[in-house]
Amino acid sequence: MATLHTLSNGVRVVCDPVPGLETVALSVVAGRGARFEDEARSGWSHLLEHMVFKGAGDRSAREIVEVVEAEGGSINAATGYERTSFQIRALAGGLELGSAVLADLIQRPVIDPTDLTREKQVVGQEIAEATDTPDDVVFEMAQGAAFRDQALGRSILGTDASIAPATQETLADWRAALYAPQTLIFAASGAVTEDEVLKLAERDFGQAAGKPIPDASPGAFTGGTETASKSLEQANLVFLLPAVGVRHDDYFPLRLFAEILGGGMASRLFQEAREKRGLAYAVDAYSETYADTGILGIFAGCAAKDAAELAKVAAGEIQGLAERVEPAELARAKAQLKAGMFMARESLQARAEQAAGQVLLFGRLLSTAEIAEQIDAVEAADLARLGASLLAPGKAAVSVLGPKAALKAADAFQNALFG
C-alpha cells in the first residue's frame, strides 16, 4: 500500500511498493510549469528542463545518461502547464543512483552560458518543427483561442523571442523558484521499501531550498476563432467548450461525457461522423483538466469539402448528449474509464506519476476503490447537468487549419451550437 510522508522542508514523499517486481520507477515532480510563466518568460520552464541535462553536480551531459544506462536504467523529463516531471526507470537496486542523479538535475544544474546559447538553438528547432506539424499547430491555435492572453493559451515551448533573454543567472533564479521544495513530490514505485525511499529522499532532497513561484491566476475561458489557410491534403479541426477543473465535483461526469461523445469506436461521433456518414477517418473527443478549469474538446481530420458538415455533426452530437444519455452507453463509458485508469497503474512509471499528481492536486493519495466508487456514482442527471453547463456560456474556441474551403467550418460549428 502506498504511503505519503512530508520532509521538514516541505518535500512530499510517496512510497509505493509493488511486490514481485524486479524494477523501480522514480518520479520527482515539481508542481510548477508553463502556466506559472509571465509572457516575458514564456518557454523558460521547458528551456530549463533542457538545460539541466547539459551538466549537473559533477557529471557532464554524457555522464548523466551513461551512468544511468550503465545500470540498465533510462531517464526522461517533461514540462507541462502545471507541473514539471523528472523520471528514472531502473532495475531493482537502482533507486539510490536514480535519486542522486535527479537531485543533481533539480538542485545543482551547471547552466553553462555556451551550452545555453546552443540549447536555445535546439529549442528553436523544436519550435520550428511544431510549426511544421499541422496536428500541433491546430491544437496550439485552439488553446490560444480558448485562453487568450493567458499563460494557458501560450505554447509550452515559448517563442524564439521569449527564450532569447534567458541568461545563466536569470535561469538559475527561475530554477530555484520552479523547483522549490514545497512544490516537489518524490514518488517511487516497484521494488522499493518505505525505509529505503524515506532515507534517499531525506539524503538527496532534505536540504532543498527555495521560495516557490506564487499560485497561478485563475484560468478564464475566453473563446474565439482561429483559422489559417494552408495547402494541405486534409483539414484539421478542433472544437473546444469551457469545462470544469480536476478538483470539481463534475470531473468524472466530464470524463464520461467525453468518452461517450468520442472516446472510442462505439462513441457517438465515431459512429455518426465516420461509420454512418464517412466524413472523417480521424475524429475523437477528449477532456483536458487543470487545477481550476478545463475544456471539452473534439479533434477531426477531414476533406476540406466535408469540414462544415462535420462541424455541424459535432455540434449536434454535443447537443444530443447534453439532452439524453442511454443507460448502456453510460455503463460502457464507466467500464472504459475505469479500465484505462487501472490499466495505466500496471505501468510503474504511470503509478509514480499518478501518485505525484494526486498529492499535488488533493494533498493525499486516492485508492483505486475510491476512484471506482466516484465513477460508478455518476448518473444520467449528472451528465445532463454537465451538458447544460458546457453550453450555458455560449462560448466555444474553434480552430481550423487547411484548404480555404474548410475555413467555413468555424462558423458552421458556432452557428449550429449557439444559433
PDB file of N, CA, C and O in Angstrom, residues 171-229:
ATOM      1  N   LEU A 171      18.075  32.211 -15.362  1.00  0.00           N
ATOM      2  CA  LEU A 171      17.553  30.852 -15.416  1.00  0.00           C
ATOM      3  C   LEU A 171      17.818  30.116 -14.096  1.00  0.00           C
ATOM      4  O   LEU A 171      16.998  29.297 -13.656  1.00  0.00           O
ATOM      5  N   ALA A 172      18.935  30.418 -13.455  1.00  0.00           N
ATOM      6  CA  ALA A 172      19.225  29.834 -12.146  1.00  0.00           C
ATOM      7  C   ALA A 172      18.203  30.313 -11.113  1.00  0.00           C
ATOM      8  O   ALA A 172      17.736  29.529 -10.266  1.00  0.00           O
ATOM      9  N   ASP A 173      17.837  31.588 -11.164  1.00  0.00           N
ATOM     10  CA  ASP A 173      16.807  32.111 -10.262  1.00  0.00           C
ATOM     11  C   ASP A 173      15.460  31.447 -10.538  1.00  0.00           C
ATOM     12  O   ASP A 173      14.701  31.150  -9.608  1.00  0.00           O
ATOM     13  N   TRP A 174      15.169  31.249 -11.816  1.00  0.00           N
ATOM     14  CA  TRP A 174      13.910  30.602 -12.202  1.00  0.00           C
ATOM     15  C   TRP A 174      13.879  29.160 -11.674  1.00  0.00           C
ATOM     16  O   TRP A 174      12.850  28.682 -11.193  1.00  0.00           O
ATOM     17  N   ARG A 175      15.017  28.469 -11.749  1.00  0.00           N
ATOM     18  CA  ARG A 175      15.100  27.096 -11.242  1.00  0.00           C
ATOM     19  C   ARG A 175      14.777  27.043  -9.753  1.00  0.00           C
ATOM     20  O   ARG A 175      14.017  26.184  -9.293  1.00  0.00           O
ATOM     21  N   ALA A 176      15.348  27.957  -8.980  1.00  0.00           N
ATOM     22  CA  ALA A 176      15.144  27.945  -7.534  1.00  0.00           C
ATOM     23  C   ALA A 176      13.679  28.113  -7.164  1.00  0.00           C
ATOM     24  O   ALA A 176      13.196  27.532  -6.182  1.00  0.00           O
ATOM     25  N   ALA A 177      12.949  28.881  -7.954  1.00  0.00           N
ATOM     26  CA  ALA A 177      11.525  29.092  -7.686  1.00  0.00           C
ATOM     27  C   ALA A 177      10.664  27.976  -8.267  1.00  0.00           C
ATOM     28  O   ALA A 177       9.694  27.530  -7.648  1.00  0.00           O
ATOM     29  N   LEU A 178      11.031  27.508  -9.460  1.00  0.00           N
ATOM     30  CA  LEU A 178      10.233  26.491 -10.143  1.00  0.00           C
ATOM     31  C   LEU A 178      10.308  25.154  -9.419  1.00  0.00           C
ATOM     32  O   LEU A 178       9.311  24.432  -9.322  1.00  0.00           O
ATOM     33  N   TYR A 179      11.484  24.825  -8.904  1.00  0.00           N
ATOM     34  CA  TYR A 179      11.695  23.542  -8.243  1.00  0.00           C
ATOM     35  C   TYR A 179      11.840  23.705  -6.729  1.00  0.00           C
ATOM     36  O   TYR A 179      12.578  22.973  -6.083  1.00  0.00           O
ATOM     37  N   ALA A 180      11.145  24.659  -6.147  1.00  0.00           N
ATOM     38  CA  ALA A 180      11.210  24.884  -4.703  1.00  0.00           C
ATOM     39  C   ALA A 180      10.691  23.652  -3.956  1.00  0.00           C
ATOM     40  O   ALA A 180       9.806  22.937  -4.453  1.00  0.00           O
ATOM     41  N   PRO A 181      11.222  23.355  -2.772  1.00  0.00           N
ATOM     42  CA  PRO A 181      10.879  22.104  -2.081  1.00  0.00           C
ATOM     43  C   PRO A 181       9.396  21.949  -1.763  1.00  0.00           C
ATOM     44  O   PRO A 181       8.881  20.834  -1.762  1.00  0.00           O
ATOM     45  N   GLN A 182       8.707  23.055  -1.511  1.00  0.00           N
ATOM     46  CA  GLN A 182       7.285  22.956  -1.177  1.00  0.00           C
ATOM     47  C   GLN A 182       6.452  22.433  -2.340  1.00  0.00           C
ATOM     48  O   GLN A 182       5.312  22.001  -2.143  1.00  0.00           O
ATOM     49  N   THR A 183       7.007  22.479  -3.561  1.00  0.00           N
ATOM     50  CA  THR A 183       6.269  22.007  -4.727  1.00  0.00           C
ATOM     51  C   THR A 183       6.702  20.612  -5.161  1.00  0.00           C
ATOM     52  O   THR A 183       6.122  20.051  -6.085  1.00  0.00           O
ATOM     53  N   LEU A 184       7.739  20.028  -4.524  1.00  0.00           N
ATOM     54  CA  LEU A 184       8.317  18.781  -5.000  1.00  0.00           C
ATOM     55  C   LEU A 184       7.634  17.551  -4.401  1.00  0.00           C
ATOM     56  O   LEU A 184       7.348  17.498  -3.202  1.00  0.00           O
ATOM     57  N   ILE A 185       7.408  16.556  -5.266  1.00  0.00           N
ATOM     58  CA  ILE A 185       6.916  15.250  -4.861  1.00  0.00           C
ATOM     59  C   ILE A 185       7.951  14.216  -5.301  1.00  0.00           C
ATOM     60  O   ILE A 185       8.302  14.152  -6.482  1.00  0.00           O
ATOM     61  N   PHE A 186       8.433  13.408  -4.371  1.00  0.00           N
ATOM     62  CA  PHE A 186       9.371  12.322  -4.631  1.00  0.00           C
ATOM     63  C   PHE A 186       8.555  11.037  -4.563  1.00  0.00           C
ATOM     64  O   PHE A 186       8.131  10.621  -3.479  1.00  0.00           O
ATOM     65  N   ALA A 187       8.273  10.401  -5.712  1.00  0.00           N
ATOM     66  CA  ALA A 187       7.389   9.231  -5.746  1.00  0.00           C
ATOM     67  C   ALA A 187       8.114   8.039  -6.352  1.00  0.00           C
ATOM     68  O   ALA A 187       8.614   8.110  -7.481  1.00  0.00           O
ATOM     69  N   ALA A 188       8.181   6.946  -5.598  1.00  0.00           N
ATOM     70  CA  ALA A 188       8.875   5.743  -6.051  1.00  0.00           C
ATOM     71  C   ALA A 188       7.924   4.556  -6.012  1.00  0.00           C
ATOM     72  O   ALA A 188       7.229   4.336  -5.006  1.00  0.00           O
ATOM     73  N   SER A 189       7.916   3.767  -7.100  1.00  0.00           N
ATOM     74  CA  SER A 189       7.052   2.593  -7.209  1.00  0.00           C
ATOM     75  C   SER A 189       7.876   1.386  -7.636  1.00  0.00           C
ATOM     76  O   SER A 189       8.880   1.510  -8.336  1.00  0.00           O
ATOM     77  N   GLY A 190       7.407   0.190  -7.241  1.00  0.00           N
ATOM     78  CA  GLY A 190       8.043  -1.049  -7.695  1.00  0.00           C
ATOM     79  C   GLY A 190       8.774  -1.750  -6.583  1.00  0.00           C
ATOM     80  O   GLY A 190       8.267  -1.894  -5.454  1.00  0.00           O
ATOM     81  N   ALA A 191       9.998  -2.190  -6.897  1.00  0.00           N
ATOM     82  CA  ALA A 191      10.809  -2.952  -5.938  1.00  0.00           C
ATOM     83  C   ALA A 191      11.490  -2.008  -4.962  1.00  0.00           C
ATOM     84  O   ALA A 191      12.707  -1.798  -4.992  1.00  0.00           O
ATOM     85  N   VAL A 192      10.686  -1.405  -4.081  1.00  0.00           N
ATOM     86  CA  VAL A 192      11.196  -0.433  -3.115  1.00  0.00           C
ATOM     87  C   VAL A 192      10.630  -0.751  -1.735  1.00  0.00           C
ATOM     88  O   VAL A 192       9.623  -1.448  -1.603  1.00  0.00           O
ATOM     89  N   THR A 193      11.285  -0.218  -0.718  1.00  0.00           N
ATOM     90  CA  THR A 193      10.763  -0.301   0.646  1.00  0.00           C
ATOM     91  C   THR A 193      10.604   1.103   1.188  1.00  0.00           C
ATOM     92  O   THR A 193      11.273   2.041   0.747  1.00  0.00           O
ATOM     93  N   GLU A 194       9.736   1.232   2.172  1.00  0.00           N
ATOM     94  CA  GLU A 194       9.483   2.552   2.742  1.00  0.00           C
ATOM     95  C   GLU A 194      10.733   3.135   3.382  1.00  0.00           C
ATOM     96  O   GLU A 194      11.041   4.323   3.202  1.00  0.00           O
ATOM     97  N   ASP A 195      11.472   2.320   4.102  1.00  0.00           N
ATOM     98  CA  ASP A 195      12.692   2.809   4.758  1.00  0.00           C
ATOM     99  C   ASP A 195      13.692   3.332   3.733  1.00  0.00           C
ATOM    100  O   ASP A 195      14.305   4.398   3.926  1.00  0.00           O
ATOM    101  N   GLU A 196      13.864   2.591   2.642  1.00  0.00           N
ATOM    102  CA  GLU A 196      14.815   2.995   1.605  1.00  0.00           C
ATOM    103  C   GLU A 196      14.391   4.306   0.956  1.00  0.00           C
ATOM    104  O   GLU A 196      15.214   5.220   0.772  1.00  0.00           O
ATOM    105  N   VAL A 197      13.127   4.413   0.608  1.00  0.00           N
ATOM    106  CA  VAL A 197      12.626   5.605  -0.064  1.00  0.00           C
ATOM    107  C   VAL A 197      12.777   6.835   0.822  1.00  0.00           C
ATOM    108  O   VAL A 197      13.250   7.893   0.386  1.00  0.00           O
ATOM    109  N   LEU A 198      12.387   6.716   2.082  1.00  0.00           N
ATOM    110  CA  LEU A 198      12.486   7.859   3.002  1.00  0.00           C
ATOM    111  C   LEU A 198      13.941   8.260   3.239  1.00  0.00           C
ATOM    112  O   LEU A 198      14.263   9.449   3.298  1.00  0.00           O
ATOM    113  N   LYS A 199      14.812   7.269   3.350  1.00  0.00           N
ATOM    114  CA  LYS A 199      16.231   7.561   3.567  1.00  0.00           C
ATOM    115  C   LYS A 199      16.815   8.318   2.389  1.00  0.00           C
ATOM    116  O   LYS A 199      17.530   9.326   2.565  1.00  0.00           O
ATOM    117  N   LEU A 200      16.521   7.873   1.169  1.00  0.00           N
ATOM    118  CA  LEU A 200      17.071   8.531  -0.018  1.00  0.00           C
ATOM    119  C   LEU A 200      16.458   9.908  -0.226  1.00  0.00           C
ATOM    120  O   LEU A 200      17.152  10.851  -0.608  1.00  0.00           O
ATOM    121  N   ALA A 201      15.163  10.037   0.016  1.00  0.00           N
ATOM    122  CA  ALA A 201      14.511  11.339  -0.145  1.00  0.00           C
ATOM    123  C   ALA A 201      15.116  12.357   0.812  1.00  0.00           C
ATOM    124  O   ALA A 201      15.382  13.508   0.437  1.00  0.00           O
ATOM    125  N   GLU A 202      15.354  11.934   2.043  1.00  0.00           N
ATOM    126  CA  GLU A 202      15.960  12.836   3.026  1.00  0.00           C
ATOM    127  C   GLU A 202      17.393  13.172   2.643  1.00  0.00           C
ATOM    128  O   GLU A 202      17.818  14.330   2.719  1.00  0.00           O
ATOM    129  N   ARG A 203      18.158  12.165   2.221  1.00  0.00           N
ATOM    130  CA  ARG A 203      19.549  12.384   1.844  1.00  0.00           C
ATOM    131  C   ARG A 203      19.683  13.342   0.671  1.00  0.00           C
ATOM    132  O   ARG A 203      20.525  14.260   0.685  1.00  0.00           O
ATOM    133  N   ASP A 204      18.849  13.140  -0.374  1.00  0.00           N
ATOM    134  CA  ASP A 204      19.033  13.867  -1.624  1.00  0.00           C
ATOM    135  C   ASP A 204      18.174  15.122  -1.756  1.00  0.00           C
ATOM    136  O   ASP A 204      18.520  16.027  -2.528  1.00  0.00           O
ATOM    137  N   PHE A 205      17.050  15.185  -1.036  1.00  0.00           N
ATOM    138  CA  PHE A 205      16.151  16.337  -1.187  1.00  0.00           C
ATOM    139  C   PHE A 205      15.820  17.019   0.144  1.00  0.00           C
ATOM    140  O   PHE A 205      15.115  18.019   0.168  1.00  0.00           O
ATOM    141  N   GLY A 206      16.343  16.488   1.245  1.00  0.00           N
ATOM    142  CA  GLY A 206      16.033  17.052   2.552  1.00  0.00           C
ATOM    143  C   GLY A 206      16.606  18.432   2.783  1.00  0.00           C
ATOM    144  O   GLY A 206      16.131  19.174   3.659  1.00  0.00           O
ATOM    145  N   GLN A 207      17.624  18.809   1.997  1.00  0.00           N
ATOM    146  CA  GLN A 207      18.223  20.136   2.138  1.00  0.00           C
ATOM    147  C   GLN A 207      17.823  21.078   1.004  1.00  0.00           C
ATOM    148  O   GLN A 207      18.362  22.194   0.897  1.00  0.00           O
ATOM    149  N   ALA A 208      16.930  20.646   0.153  1.00  0.00           N
ATOM    150  CA  ALA A 208      16.478  21.512  -0.950  1.00  0.00           C
ATOM    151  C   ALA A 208      15.877  22.793  -0.389  1.00  0.00           C
ATOM    152  O   ALA A 208      15.175  22.777   0.626  1.00  0.00           O
ATOM    153  N   ALA A 209      16.163  23.910  -1.049  1.00  0.00           N
ATOM    154  CA  ALA A 209      15.690  25.200  -0.555  1.00  0.00           C
ATOM    155  C   ALA A 209      15.202  26.052  -1.720  1.00  0.00           C
ATOM    156  O   ALA A 209      15.515  25.799  -2.880  1.00  0.00           O
ATOM    157  N   GLY A 210      14.425  27.062  -1.385  1.00  0.00           N
ATOM    158  CA  GLY A 210      13.917  27.970  -2.403  1.00  0.00           C
ATOM    159  C   GLY A 210      12.485  28.369  -2.103  1.00  0.00           C
ATOM    160  O   GLY A 210      11.756  27.634  -1.418  1.00  0.00           O
ATOM    161  N   LYS A 211      12.089  29.525  -2.592  1.00  0.00           N
ATOM    162  CA  LYS A 211      10.731  30.019  -2.400  1.00  0.00           C
ATOM    163  C   LYS A 211       9.955  29.823  -3.691  1.00  0.00           C
ATOM    164  O   LYS A 211      10.378  30.285  -4.750  1.00  0.00           O
ATOM    165  N   PRO A 212       8.810  29.118  -3.642  1.00  0.00           N
ATOM    166  CA  PRO A 212       8.103  28.797  -4.889  1.00  0.00           C
ATOM    167  C   PRO A 212       7.456  30.003  -5.550  1.00  0.00           C
ATOM    168  O   PRO A 212       7.139  31.006  -4.898  1.00  0.00           O
ATOM    169  N   ILE A 213       7.288  29.897  -6.852  1.00  0.00           N
ATOM    170  CA  ILE A 213       6.506  30.881  -7.604  1.00  0.00           C
ATOM    171  C   ILE A 213       5.092  30.893  -7.044  1.00  0.00           C
ATOM    172  O   ILE A 213       4.532  29.837  -6.741  1.00  0.00           O
ATOM    173  N   PRO A 214       4.464  32.049  -6.868  1.00  0.00           N
ATOM    174  CA  PRO A 214       3.083  32.089  -6.364  1.00  0.00           C
ATOM    175  C   PRO A 214       2.129  31.311  -7.254  1.00  0.00           C
ATOM    176  O   PRO A 214       2.419  31.031  -8.419  1.00  0.00           O
ATOM    177  N   ASP A 215       0.994  30.946  -6.702  1.00  0.00           N
ATOM    178  CA  ASP A 215      -0.010  30.217  -7.470  1.00  0.00           C
ATOM    179  C   ASP A 215      -0.415  31.004  -8.712  1.00  0.00           C
ATOM    180  O   ASP A 215      -0.407  32.246  -8.720  1.00  0.00           O
ATOM    181  N   ALA A 216      -0.771  30.269  -9.739  1.00  0.00           N
ATOM    182  CA  ALA A 216      -1.171  30.900 -10.999  1.00  0.00           C
ATOM    183  C   ALA A 216      -2.527  31.578 -10.866  1.00  0.00           C
ATOM    184  O   ALA A 216      -3.360  31.186 -10.036  1.00  0.00           O
ATOM    185  N   SER A 217      -2.761  32.587 -11.687  1.00  0.00           N
ATOM    186  CA  SER A 217      -4.067  33.241 -11.731  1.00  0.00           C
ATOM    187  C   SER A 217      -5.118  32.269 -12.244  1.00  0.00           C
ATOM    188  O   SER A 217      -4.817  31.387 -13.051  1.00  0.00           O
ATOM    189  N   PRO A 218      -6.363  32.396 -11.796  1.00  0.00           N
ATOM    190  CA  PRO A 218      -7.422  31.501 -12.273  1.00  0.00           C
ATOM    191  C   PRO A 218      -7.556  31.569 -13.794  1.00  0.00           C
ATOM    192  O   PRO A 218      -7.434  32.640 -14.394  1.00  0.00           O
ATOM    193  N   GLY A 219      -7.798  30.433 -14.396  1.00  0.00           N
ATOM    194  CA  GLY A 219      -7.989  30.402 -15.846  1.00  0.00           C
ATOM    195  C   GLY A 219      -9.367  30.909 -16.226  1.00  0.00           C
ATOM    196  O   GLY A 219     -10.351  30.663 -15.524  1.00  0.00           O
ATOM    197  N   ALA A 220      -9.447  31.623 -17.335  1.00  0.00           N
ATOM    198  CA  ALA A 220     -10.717  32.161 -17.814  1.00  0.00           C
ATOM    199  C   ALA A 220     -10.881  31.807 -19.286  1.00  0.00           C
ATOM    200  O   ALA A 220     -10.092  32.253 -20.128  1.00  0.00           O
ATOM    201  N   PHE A 221     -11.870  30.998 -19.601  1.00  0.00           N
ATOM    202  CA  PHE A 221     -12.130  30.603 -20.980  1.00  0.00           C
ATOM    203  C   PHE A 221     -12.712  31.798 -21.739  1.00  0.00           C
ATOM    204  O   PHE A 221     -13.788  32.290 -21.408  1.00  0.00           O
ATOM    205  N   THR A 222     -11.982  32.272 -22.738  1.00  0.00           N
ATOM    206  CA  THR A 222     -12.436  33.439 -23.488  1.00  0.00           C
ATOM    207  C   THR A 222     -13.215  33.032 -24.734  1.00  0.00           C
ATOM    208  O   THR A 222     -14.216  33.664 -25.088  1.00  0.00           O
ATOM    209  N   GLY A 223     -12.760  31.974 -25.398  1.00  0.00           N
ATOM    210  CA  GLY A 223     -13.396  31.544 -26.634  1.00  0.00           C
ATOM    211  C   GLY A 223     -13.021  32.431 -27.799  1.00  0.00           C
ATOM    212  O   GLY A 223     -12.466  33.528 -27.634  1.00  0.00           O
ATOM    213  N   GLY A 224     -13.292  31.945 -28.985  1.00  0.00           N
ATOM    214  CA  GLY A 224     -12.968  32.687 -30.189  1.00  0.00           C
ATOM    215  C   GLY A 224     -12.630  31.737 -31.320  1.00  0.00           C
ATOM    216  O   GLY A 224     -12.704  30.509 -31.170  1.00  0.00           O
ATOM    217  N   THR A 225     -12.257  32.291 -32.441  1.00  0.00           N
ATOM    218  CA  THR A 225     -11.991  31.506 -33.638  1.00  0.00           C
ATOM    219  C   THR A 225     -10.624  31.834 -34.192  1.00  0.00           C
ATOM    220  O   THR A 225     -10.248  33.008 -34.272  1.00  0.00           O
ATOM    221  N   GLU A 226      -9.880  30.788 -34.552  1.00  0.00           N
ATOM    222  CA  GLU A 226      -8.580  30.943 -35.204  1.00  0.00           C
ATOM    223  C   GLU A 226      -8.568  30.045 -36.443  1.00  0.00           C
ATOM    224  O   GLU A 226      -8.719  28.829 -36.325  1.00  0.00           O
ATOM    225  N   THR A 227      -8.426  30.641 -37.600  1.00  0.00           N
ATOM    226  CA  THR A 227      -8.373  29.857 -38.830  1.00  0.00           C
ATOM    227  C   THR A 227      -7.134  30.250 -39.631  1.00  0.00           C
ATOM    228  O   THR A 227      -6.659  31.384 -39.553  1.00  0.00           O
ATOM    229  N   ALA A 228      -6.627  29.291 -40.380  1.00  0.00           N
ATOM    230  CA  ALA A 228      -5.463  29.553 -41.230  1.00  0.00           C
ATOM    231  C   ALA A 228      -5.565  28.697 -42.477  1.00  0.00           C
ATOM    232  O   ALA A 228      -5.757  27.478 -42.393  1.00  0.00           O
ATOM    233  N   SER A 229      -5.459  29.349 -43.609  1.00  0.00           N
ATOM    234  CA  SER A 229      -5.491  28.639 -44.887  1.00  0.00           C
ATOM    235  C   SER A 229      -4.098  28.126 -45.218  1.00  0.00           C
ATOM    236  O   SER A 229      -3.122  28.875 -45.186  1.00  0.00           O
TER     237      SER A 229
END
